[in-house]
Amino acid sequence: MQITIQLFAILREFAGASQLRLEAPSGTTALQAAQLLAERFPKIRGHLGTLSFAINGEIVPAQTVLLDSCELALLPPVSGG
């Protein structure tokens, strides 16, 4: 299945793009999609444990199964002061 991944902040810098297409097996979860992406962009790997996920604009748990043609946003923690 094909999914679109939206990247923000440091993740966008690591991948060099704010949006990517990813081919993933059926039944892939949000976290597994992020892990697949980290295989292409290894610097993302160190952030996998701190990510939040949104599918088609809704925050979801990491174990949510993706559907074909969905849009997955990888959300790094927000910092500020």
Tab-separated table of C-alpha atoms in Angstrom:
chain	number	residue	atom	x	y	z
A	1	MET	CA	0.000	0.000	0.000
A	2	GLN	CA	1.060	3.587	-0.525
A	3	ILE	CA	0.952	6.165	2.233
A	4	THR	CA	1.943	9.805	2.409
A	5	ILE	CA	4.136	10.835	5.315
A	6	GLN	CA	4.215	14.403	6.595
A	7	LEU	CA	7.391	15.429	8.402
A	8	PHE	CA	7.921	18.380	10.702
A	9	ALA	CA	10.788	20.181	12.444
A	10	ILE	CA	13.989	18.140	12.794
A	11	LEU	CA	12.485	15.157	10.953
A	12	ARG	CA	11.921	17.332	7.891
A	13	GLU	CA	15.570	18.381	8.024
A	14	PHE	CA	16.779	14.784	8.286
A	15	ALA	CA	14.703	13.683	5.273
A	16	GLY	CA	15.214	16.861	3.250
A	17	ALA	CA	11.488	17.063	2.523
A	18	SER	CA	8.261	17.848	4.323
A	19	GLN	CA	6.287	15.127	2.554
A	20	LEU	CA	7.243	11.697	1.229
A	21	ARG	CA	5.473	8.695	-0.300
A	22	LEU	CA	6.174	5.324	1.295
A	23	GLU	CA	5.365	1.822	0.077
A	24	ALA	CA	4.451	-0.321	3.081
A	25	PRO	CA	3.004	-3.814	3.544
A	26	SER	CA	-0.685	-4.160	4.361
A	27	GLY	CA	-1.221	-4.115	8.137
A	28	THR	CA	1.632	-1.691	8.806
A	29	THR	CA	1.189	0.392	11.959
A	30	ALA	CA	2.088	4.057	12.360
A	31	LEU	CA	5.222	3.138	14.323
A	32	GLN	CA	6.262	0.517	11.769
A	33	ALA	CA	5.911	3.092	8.984
A	34	ALA	CA	8.181	5.433	10.928
A	35	GLN	CA	10.666	2.573	11.343
A	36	LEU	CA	10.586	1.935	7.580
A	37	LEU	CA	11.268	5.605	6.994
A	38	ALA	CA	14.166	5.471	9.467
A	39	GLU	CA	15.767	2.789	7.287
A	40	ARG	CA	15.975	5.412	4.499
A	41	PHE	CA	16.927	8.256	6.830
A	42	PRO	CA	18.890	6.761	9.763
A	43	LYS	CA	19.005	10.026	11.750
A	44	ILE	CA	15.264	9.621	12.323
A	45	ARG	CA	15.893	6.374	14.238
A	46	GLY	CA	17.003	8.216	17.372
A	47	HIS	CA	13.644	10.014	17.548
A	48	LEU	CA	11.309	7.040	17.109
A	49	GLY	CA	10.647	6.712	20.840
A	50	THR	CA	9.469	10.300	21.211
A	51	LEU	CA	7.175	10.644	18.198
A	52	SER	CA	3.446	11.190	18.207
A	53	PHE	CA	1.360	10.152	15.224
A	54	ALA	CA	-1.612	11.559	13.347
A	55	ILE	CA	-3.523	9.842	10.573
A	56	ASN	CA	-5.522	12.087	8.277
A	57	GLY	CA	-5.325	14.855	10.867
A	58	GLU	CA	-6.302	12.817	13.958
A	59	ILE	CA	-3.854	11.942	16.739
A	60	VAL	CA	-3.647	8.157	17.045
A	61	PRO	CA	-1.691	5.569	19.069
A	62	ALA	CA	1.546	4.243	17.565
A	63	GLN	CA	-0.007	0.801	17.033
A	64	THR	CA	-2.817	2.087	14.804
A	65	VAL	CA	-2.919	0.179	11.522
A	66	LEU	CA	-2.618	2.339	8.432
A	67	LEU	CA	-4.911	2.159	5.442
A	68	ASP	CA	-3.921	2.515	1.801
A	69	SER	CA	-3.599	6.145	0.646
A	70	CYS	CA	-3.768	7.579	4.161
A	71	GLU	CA	-1.675	10.516	5.314
A	72	LEU	CA	0.538	9.852	8.328
A	73	ALA	CA	2.080	12.787	10.193
A	74	LEU	CA	5.147	12.137	12.339
A	75	LEU	CA	5.083	14.665	15.153
A	76	PRO	CA	8.235	15.267	17.166
A	77	PRO	CA	7.847	16.594	20.726
A	78	VAL	CA	7.177	20.296	21.008
A	79	SER	CA	9.623	22.317	23.016
A	80	GLY	CA	9.535	25.888	24.033
A	81	GLY	CA	9.850	28.180	26.896
